[in-house]
């Protein structure tokens, strides 16, 4: 095979390799194959010595023109691949500076707050006033004024967190009954939502810190019928459906007669589970007619006035409403839980 043909074959082969090269590495490999120190064209240059002077000149010129052509094409191919790589990068790393920024992730109200607000709205629409009371209470308001003197066994029903100064963390929202009557006097329709604290073992239905919602109506002739009407209105507004309840006698020194209104456990539909301690019922809404002694302690004449009162377990109500099977989740601060509401 003569040199002309060899050179033109190498030329054609490298052109085709360049055409097929899709990476800079492939282009470099083609360059080395033709133009590298031990490349095919360089090898041919080494055989020049054997050629006649004319032939040497002619082949030399041919080699040079092929080399120049290949160098130019290699450079063009490299430039094309580099620009394609840059385009691909720009495409993948593209940021639309004109796109509107994603807004802050909206939060939501705590489930207990949501239920509390619903009940507040309901009672306000029926003419009740919403009152607040201190969480650090005196023994007088938490116990004595509610007809629970120091030696009364009912004090043991509520394990109390006592403070060094003799005050306590209120064990229920009932002190607001007395504070409300003292401040506003009868006739009075009030509710008082808030936190209560008890030094007791926590379990799926008992927390040391939980919410109650106290309610009281004092007027001239209040009866158990009024009480039952408001309790029924409350439950149907919260559950939007029929729930099974039972009313049984309950003892609280500040009401007479006293009742316990239990709701059939909505976690297990009454079959029995850890929340209802396998009983099928959850204590939710103790209530009764206000004991005349409480009215007297609050400066109200029980000959002229009477009333009803209730102490709704608000956190328990939220459990039933949303099907939460462990009360401890409410205070856990676990966002995976809270984001569901
Ligand atoms: C009382 O606290 C009375 N003050 C309620 C009352 C008010 C009765 C007015 C009559 C008239 P009791 O200890 O049963 O009662 O608590 C009331 C409700 O609070 C319970 O039915 C329950 O739903 C809720 N509760 C009580 N202890 C806890 C606790 N540790 N964790 C969560 N909820 C509780």
Short mmCIF file of C-alpha atoms and ligand atoms in Angstrom, two decimals:
data_model
loop_
_atom_site.label_atom_id
_atom_site.label_comp_id
_atom_site.label_asym_id
_atom_site.label_seq_id
_atom_site.Cartn_x
_atom_site.Cartn_y
_atom_site.Cartn_z
CA UNK A 1 0.00 0.00 0.00
CA UNK A 2 1.47 3.38 -0.89
CA UNK A 3 1.83 6.17 1.63
CA UNK A 4 -0.83 8.39 0.03
CA UNK A 5 -3.42 5.73 0.55
CA UNK A 6 -2.30 4.99 4.12
CA UNK A 7 -2.47 8.68 4.99
CA UNK A 8 -5.88 9.14 3.46
CA UNK A 9 -7.19 6.03 5.29
CA UNK A 10 -5.89 7.34 8.61
CA UNK A 11 -7.47 10.70 7.81
CA UNK A 12 -10.85 9.10 7.06
CA UNK A 13 -10.72 6.85 10.14
CA UNK A 14 -9.97 9.72 12.51
CA UNK A 15 -12.64 11.91 10.91
CA UNK A 16 -15.19 9.17 11.47
CA UNK A 17 -13.99 8.66 15.09
CA UNK A 18 -14.38 12.41 15.69
CA UNK A 19 -17.82 12.35 14.18
CA UNK A 20 -18.87 9.54 16.54
CA UNK A 21 -17.15 10.99 19.62
CA UNK A 22 -19.72 12.06 22.19
CA UNK A 23 -17.28 12.88 24.98
CA UNK A 24 -14.16 14.97 25.32
CA UNK A 25 -12.30 11.78 26.30
CA UNK A 26 -13.24 10.13 22.98
CA UNK A 27 -11.99 13.21 21.06
CA UNK A 28 -8.70 13.13 22.97
CA UNK A 29 -8.31 9.40 22.23
CA UNK A 30 -8.75 10.10 18.48
CA UNK A 31 -6.24 12.96 18.67
CA UNK A 32 -3.63 10.72 20.35
CA UNK A 33 -4.27 7.95 17.81
CA UNK A 34 -3.44 10.28 14.93
CA UNK A 35 -1.23 13.08 16.25
CA UNK A 36 0.24 11.80 19.50
CA UNK A 37 4.00 11.25 19.81
CA UNK A 38 3.49 7.60 18.88
CA UNK A 39 0.40 8.33 16.76
CA UNK A 40 -0.12 6.95 13.29
CA UNK A 41 0.80 10.16 11.43
CA UNK A 42 3.86 10.71 13.63
CA UNK A 43 5.00 7.16 12.86
CA UNK A 44 4.79 7.93 9.12
CA UNK A 45 6.96 11.06 9.54
CA UNK A 46 9.67 8.81 10.96
CA UNK A 47 9.89 6.88 7.67
CA UNK A 48 10.70 10.03 5.62
CA UNK A 49 14.42 9.36 5.57
CA UNK A 50 13.98 6.51 3.15
CA UNK A 51 12.10 8.55 0.52
CA UNK A 52 13.48 10.28 -2.56
CA UNK A 53 13.76 14.10 -2.05
CA UNK A 54 10.81 14.92 -4.32
CA UNK A 55 8.64 12.30 -2.80
CA UNK A 56 9.67 13.42 0.69
CA UNK A 57 8.56 16.94 -0.14
CA UNK A 58 5.23 15.86 -1.60
CA UNK A 59 4.35 13.45 1.23
CA UNK A 60 5.51 16.01 3.79
CA UNK A 61 3.13 18.60 2.36
CA UNK A 62 0.31 16.05 2.31
CA UNK A 63 0.97 15.02 5.92
CA UNK A 64 1.03 18.65 7.03
CA UNK A 65 -2.27 19.46 5.36
CA UNK A 66 -3.92 16.33 6.88
CA UNK A 67 -2.51 17.20 10.31
CA UNK A 68 -3.76 20.78 10.06
CA UNK A 69 -7.16 19.59 8.94
CA UNK A 70 -7.41 17.11 11.84
CA UNK A 71 -6.21 19.68 14.39
CA UNK A 72 -8.86 22.14 13.23
CA UNK A 73 -11.60 19.49 13.34
CA UNK A 74 -10.48 18.23 16.76
CA UNK A 75 -10.63 21.76 18.10
CA UNK A 76 -14.09 22.31 16.60
CA UNK A 77 -15.38 19.03 18.02
CA UNK A 78 -13.99 19.85 21.49
CA UNK A 79 -15.62 23.27 21.38
CA UNK A 80 -18.97 21.77 20.33
CA UNK A 81 -18.89 19.17 23.13
CA UNK A 82 -17.83 21.74 25.75
CA UNK A 83 -20.66 24.02 24.78
CA UNK A 84 -23.18 21.14 24.86
CA UNK A 85 -21.92 20.21 28.37
CA UNK A 86 -22.33 23.82 29.50
CA UNK A 87 -25.85 23.97 28.06
CA UNK A 88 -26.78 20.76 29.91
CA UNK A 89 -25.41 22.17 33.16
CA UNK A 90 -27.25 25.44 32.74
CA UNK A 91 -30.41 23.47 32.06
CA UNK A 92 -30.10 21.32 35.17
CA UNK A 93 -28.98 24.11 37.50
CA UNK A 94 -31.44 26.65 36.19
CA UNK A 95 -33.12 28.80 38.79
CA UNK A 96 -36.13 30.91 37.96
CA UNK A 97 -35.38 34.12 39.81
CA UNK A 98 -38.78 35.52 38.87
CA UNK A 99 -40.75 32.61 40.43
CA UNK A 100 -42.66 33.65 43.56
CA UNK A 101 -40.97 32.43 46.77
CA UNK A 102 -42.77 29.57 48.58
CA UNK A 103 -44.68 31.12 51.50
CA UNK A 104 -44.07 30.19 55.15
CA UNK A 105 -45.57 26.83 56.08
CA UNK A 106 -48.87 27.63 57.77
CA UNK A 107 -49.30 26.38 61.33
CA UNK A 108 -52.56 25.28 62.88
CA UNK A 109 -54.32 25.65 66.20
CA UNK A 110 -53.75 22.95 68.78
CA UNK A 111 -56.63 20.44 68.71
CA UNK A 112 -57.61 21.31 72.30
CA UNK A 113 -57.70 25.01 71.35
CA UNK A 114 -59.92 24.19 68.38
CA UNK A 115 -62.46 22.32 70.51
CA UNK A 116 -62.26 25.00 73.21
CA UNK A 117 -63.03 27.76 70.71
CA UNK A 118 -65.98 25.85 69.29
CA UNK A 119 -67.48 25.44 72.76
CA UNK A 120 -66.81 29.08 73.61
CA UNK A 121 -68.65 30.21 70.48
CA UNK A 122 -71.58 27.93 71.27
CA UNK A 123 -71.97 29.16 74.84
CA UNK A 124 -71.41 32.82 73.92
CA UNK A 125 -74.24 32.42 71.39
CA UNK A 126 -76.43 31.28 74.31
CA UNK A 127 -75.56 34.33 76.40
CA UNK A 128 -72.70 32.93 78.50
CA UNK A 129 -69.66 35.02 79.49
CA UNK A 130 -66.15 33.52 79.09
CA UNK A 131 -64.09 33.95 82.27
CA UNK A 132 -60.48 33.25 83.15
CA UNK A 133 -58.98 32.37 86.52
CA UNK A 134 -55.49 31.96 87.98
CA UNK A 135 -53.66 28.66 87.57
CA UNK A 136 -51.84 29.26 90.87
CA UNK A 137 -54.73 29.24 93.32
CA UNK A 138 -55.32 29.56 97.03
CA UNK A 139 -56.57 26.71 99.15
CA UNK A 140 -59.65 28.86 99.81
CA UNK A 141 -60.83 29.03 96.18
CA UNK A 142 -59.70 25.55 95.13
CA UNK A 143 -61.17 23.75 98.16
CA UNK A 144 -62.75 25.63 101.09
CA UNK A 145 -65.14 27.87 99.15
CA UNK A 146 -66.21 24.81 97.17
CA UNK A 147 -67.33 23.12 100.36
CA UNK A 148 -64.23 20.92 100.63
CA UNK A 149 -62.74 21.72 104.08
CA UNK A 150 -59.25 20.50 105.04
CA UNK A 151 -60.42 17.36 106.82
CA UNK A 152 -62.85 16.43 104.05
CA UNK A 153 -62.09 13.09 102.35
CA UNK A 154 -62.90 14.66 98.94
CA UNK A 155 -59.54 16.46 99.06
CA UNK A 156 -57.89 13.09 98.53
CA UNK A 157 -59.81 12.67 95.27
CA UNK A 158 -57.53 15.22 93.65
CA UNK A 159 -53.80 14.81 94.20
CA UNK A 160 -52.54 18.33 94.59
CA UNK A 161 -49.28 20.07 93.64
CA UNK A 162 -48.66 22.31 96.66
CA UNK A 163 -46.36 25.33 96.46
CA UNK A 164 -43.97 26.28 99.28
CA UNK A 165 -46.01 29.40 100.10
CA UNK A 166 -49.14 27.34 100.84
CA UNK A 167 -50.78 28.03 97.50
CA UNK A 168 -51.34 25.29 94.93
CA UNK A 169 -51.72 24.57 91.21
CA UNK A 170 -55.48 24.45 90.78
CA UNK A 171 -56.70 20.87 90.53
CA UNK A 172 -59.82 21.87 88.57
CA UNK A 173 -61.43 24.94 87.00
CA UNK A 174 -64.20 25.04 89.65
CA UNK A 175 -62.55 27.88 91.64
CA UNK A 176 -63.67 30.18 88.80
CA UNK A 177 -67.30 29.47 89.84
CA UNK A 178 -66.65 31.28 93.10
CA UNK A 179 -64.47 34.01 91.59
CA UNK A 180 -67.07 34.62 88.86
CA UNK A 181 -69.96 34.91 91.32
CA UNK A 182 -67.96 37.20 93.62
CA UNK A 183 -67.05 39.47 90.74
CA UNK A 184 -70.21 39.53 88.65
CA UNK A 185 -72.97 38.34 91.02
CA UNK A 186 -76.22 36.63 89.94
CA UNK A 187 -77.86 36.15 87.52
CA UNK A 188 -74.78 34.69 85.87
CA UNK A 189 -74.11 32.42 82.92
CA UNK A 190 -70.40 31.73 82.59
CA UNK A 191 -67.87 29.29 81.23
CA UNK A 192 -64.21 29.11 82.21
CA UNK A 193 -61.84 27.03 80.08
CA UNK A 194 -58.32 26.47 81.35
CA UNK A 195 -55.57 24.23 82.60
CA UNK A 196 -55.78 22.05 85.67
CA UNK A 197 -52.97 20.11 87.33
CA UNK A 198 -52.91 16.90 89.33
CA UNK A 199 -50.06 15.01 90.86
CA UNK A 200 -51.10 11.65 89.54
CA UNK A 201 -49.77 8.74 87.52
CA UNK A 202 -50.04 9.45 83.81
CA UNK A 203 -51.57 6.85 81.50
CA UNK A 204 -53.44 6.90 78.17
CA UNK A 205 -56.33 8.90 79.68
CA UNK A 206 -54.65 10.77 82.59
CA UNK A 207 -52.21 13.67 82.33
CA UNK A 208 -50.66 15.76 85.12
CA UNK A 209 -51.64 18.85 83.11
CA UNK A 210 -54.94 18.86 81.25
CA UNK A 211 -57.74 21.18 80.20
CA UNK A 212 -61.17 21.49 81.72
CA UNK A 213 -64.02 23.76 80.84
CA UNK A 214 -66.12 24.90 83.76
CA UNK A 215 -69.67 26.05 83.21
CA UNK A 216 -72.21 27.58 85.56
CA UNK A 217 -75.63 29.16 85.40
CA UNK A 218 -77.10 30.87 88.45
CA UNK A 219 -80.59 32.35 88.27
CA UNK A 220 -83.92 32.35 90.09
CA UNK A 221 -85.27 28.93 89.19
CA UNK A 222 -82.68 26.68 87.64
CA UNK A 223 -83.46 22.97 87.48
CA UNK A 224 -81.91 19.69 86.40
CA UNK A 225 -83.90 20.11 83.14
CA UNK A 226 -81.83 23.22 82.33
CA UNK A 227 -78.67 21.29 83.07
CA UNK A 228 -79.61 18.38 80.81
CA UNK A 229 -80.66 20.74 78.01
CA UNK A 230 -77.30 22.53 77.98
CA UNK A 231 -75.30 19.28 78.25
CA UNK A 232 -77.20 17.79 75.29
CA UNK A 233 -76.71 20.96 73.23
CA UNK A 234 -73.01 20.89 74.05
CA UNK A 235 -72.48 17.27 73.02
CA UNK A 236 -74.44 17.42 69.78
CA UNK A 237 -72.60 20.62 68.75
CA UNK A 238 -69.23 18.97 69.35
CA UNK A 239 -69.83 15.54 67.87
CA UNK A 240 -72.29 16.43 65.08
CA UNK A 241 -73.79 12.98 65.54
CA UNK A 242 -75.52 10.81 68.07
CA UNK A 243 -73.22 9.68 70.84
CA UNK A 244 -74.28 7.30 73.58
CA UNK A 245 -74.14 8.87 77.03
CA UNK A 246 -75.11 7.73 80.49
CA UNK A 247 -75.96 9.82 83.51
CA UNK A 248 -75.25 8.37 86.93
CA UNK A 249 -75.15 9.82 90.40
CA UNK A 250 -71.79 11.40 91.19
CA UNK A 251 -70.46 12.89 94.37
CA UNK A 252 -68.83 16.31 94.44
CA UNK A 253 -69.12 18.43 97.60
CA UNK A 254 -69.91 21.53 95.52
CA UNK A 255 -73.02 20.13 93.81
CA UNK A 256 -76.19 18.55 95.16
CA UNK A 257 -77.51 16.44 93.49
CA UNK A 258 -74.35 15.56 91.54
CA UNK A 259 -74.06 13.54 88.34
CA UNK A 260 -71.41 11.94 86.21
CA UNK A 261 -72.13 12.16 82.52
CA UNK A 262 -70.05 9.49 80.74
CA UNK A 263 -69.70 9.06 77.03
CA UNK A 264 -69.43 5.68 75.36
CA UNK A 265 -65.76 5.36 74.38
CA UNK A 266 -65.37 6.47 70.78
CA UNK A 267 -61.91 4.94 70.48
CA UNK A 268 -63.24 1.36 70.80
CA UNK A 269 -67.00 1.99 70.29
CA UNK A 270 -67.62 0.75 73.81
CA UNK A 271 -65.87 -2.59 73.36
CA UNK A 272 -63.12 -1.82 75.89
CA UNK A 273 -59.61 -0.42 75.36
CA UNK A 274 -56.77 1.17 77.39
CA UNK A 275 -58.36 4.64 77.08
CA UNK A 276 -61.61 3.58 78.83
CA UNK A 277 -59.74 1.09 81.00
CA UNK A 278 -61.74 -1.71 79.33
CA UNK A 279 -65.02 -0.32 80.71
CA UNK A 280 -66.40 1.01 77.41
CA UNK A 281 -67.18 4.40 79.06
CA UNK A 282 -65.16 7.58 79.48
CA UNK A 283 -65.83 10.07 82.31
CA UNK A 284 -66.29 13.37 80.57
CA UNK A 285 -68.76 15.72 82.11
CA UNK A 286 -69.43 15.73 85.85
CA UNK A 287 -72.19 18.15 86.75
CA UNK A 288 -74.99 18.97 89.17
CA UNK A 289 -76.97 21.68 90.91
CA UNK A 290 -74.77 24.16 92.74
CA UNK A 291 -74.57 23.36 96.45
CA UNK A 292 -76.15 26.21 98.49
CA UNK A 293 -72.96 26.27 100.59
CA UNK A 294 -70.96 27.37 97.52
CA UNK A 295 -73.43 30.18 96.81
CA UNK A 296 -73.13 31.32 100.41
CA UNK A 297 -69.29 31.25 100.23
CA UNK A 298 -69.56 33.40 97.10
CA UNK A 299 -71.78 36.00 98.78
CA UNK A 300 -74.98 34.86 97.03
CA UNK A 301 -78.22 34.17 98.93
CA UNK A 302 -79.25 30.54 98.25
CA UNK A 303 -82.82 31.39 99.27
CA UNK A 304 -83.02 33.70 96.24
CA UNK A 305 -80.80 31.99 93.71
CA UNK A 306 -79.84 28.54 92.55
CA UNK A 307 -77.92 27.10 89.66
CA UNK A 308 -76.20 24.28 87.84
CA UNK A 309 -72.51 23.70 87.20
CA UNK A 310 -70.44 21.33 85.12
CA UNK A 311 -66.74 20.56 84.70
CA UNK A 312 -66.04 19.24 81.21
CA UNK A 313 -62.81 17.29 80.66
CA UNK A 314 -61.73 19.27 77.62
CA UNK A 315 -58.63 17.26 76.73
CA UNK A 316 -60.61 14.03 77.00
CA UNK A 317 -63.29 15.54 74.81
CA UNK A 318 -60.63 16.33 72.17
CA UNK A 319 -59.48 12.68 72.40
CA UNK A 320 -63.00 11.46 71.68
CA UNK A 321 -63.63 14.04 69.01
CA UNK A 322 -60.47 13.28 67.02
CA UNK A 323 -60.04 9.60 67.93
CA UNK A 324 -56.73 10.13 69.76
CA UNK A 325 -55.92 7.03 71.78
CA UNK A 326 -53.29 8.50 74.12
CA UNK A 327 -53.73 11.77 76.04
CA UNK A 328 -49.95 12.20 76.35
CA UNK A 329 -49.72 13.07 72.63
CA UNK A 330 -51.39 16.45 73.27
CA UNK A 331 -48.49 17.77 75.35
CA UNK A 332 -45.78 15.90 73.46
CA UNK A 333 -45.02 18.81 71.11
CA UNK A 334 -44.61 16.19 68.38
CA UNK A 335 -45.17 18.03 65.10
CA UNK A 336 -46.06 14.80 63.28
CA UNK A 337 -49.06 14.59 65.62
CA UNK A 338 -49.96 18.28 65.60
CA UNK A 339 -49.78 18.70 61.81
CA UNK A 340 -52.76 16.36 61.46
CA UNK A 341 -55.16 18.97 62.81
C1 LIG B 1 -63.84 17.84 88.78
O1 LIG B 1 -62.71 18.25 88.53
C2 LIG B 1 -64.94 18.77 89.15
N1 LIG B 1 -64.41 20.06 89.43
C3 LIG B 1 -65.94 18.80 88.02
C4 LIG B 1 -67.27 19.41 88.38
C5 LIG B 1 -67.49 20.74 88.10
C6 LIG B 1 -68.27 18.64 88.93
C7 LIG B 1 -68.74 21.32 88.40
C8 LIG B 1 -69.51 19.20 89.22
C9 LIG B 1 -69.73 20.53 88.95
P1 LIG B 1 -63.26 15.39 88.06
O2 LIG B 1 -62.14 15.18 88.97
O3 LIG B 1 -64.12 14.21 87.81
O4 LIG B 1 -64.21 16.55 88.53
O5 LIG B 1 -62.70 15.93 86.68
C10 LIG B 1 -63.58 16.38 85.68
C11 LIG B 1 -63.17 15.84 84.32
O6 LIG B 1 -61.84 16.26 84.05
C12 LIG B 1 -63.15 14.33 84.24
O7 LIG B 1 -64.40 13.81 83.89
C13 LIG B 1 -62.13 14.10 83.15
O8 LIG B 1 -62.77 14.20 81.89
C14 LIG B 1 -61.18 15.25 83.33
N2 LIG B 1 -59.98 14.81 84.06
C15 LIG B 1 -59.84 14.61 85.38
N3 LIG B 1 -58.58 14.22 85.68
C16 LIG B 1 -57.91 14.18 84.51
C17 LIG B 1 -56.56 13.86 84.14
N4 LIG B 1 -55.65 13.52 85.03
N5 LIG B 1 -56.23 13.91 82.82
C18 LIG B 1 -57.15 14.28 81.92
N6 LIG B 1 -58.43 14.59 82.19
C19 LIG B 1 -58.80 14.55 83.48
#
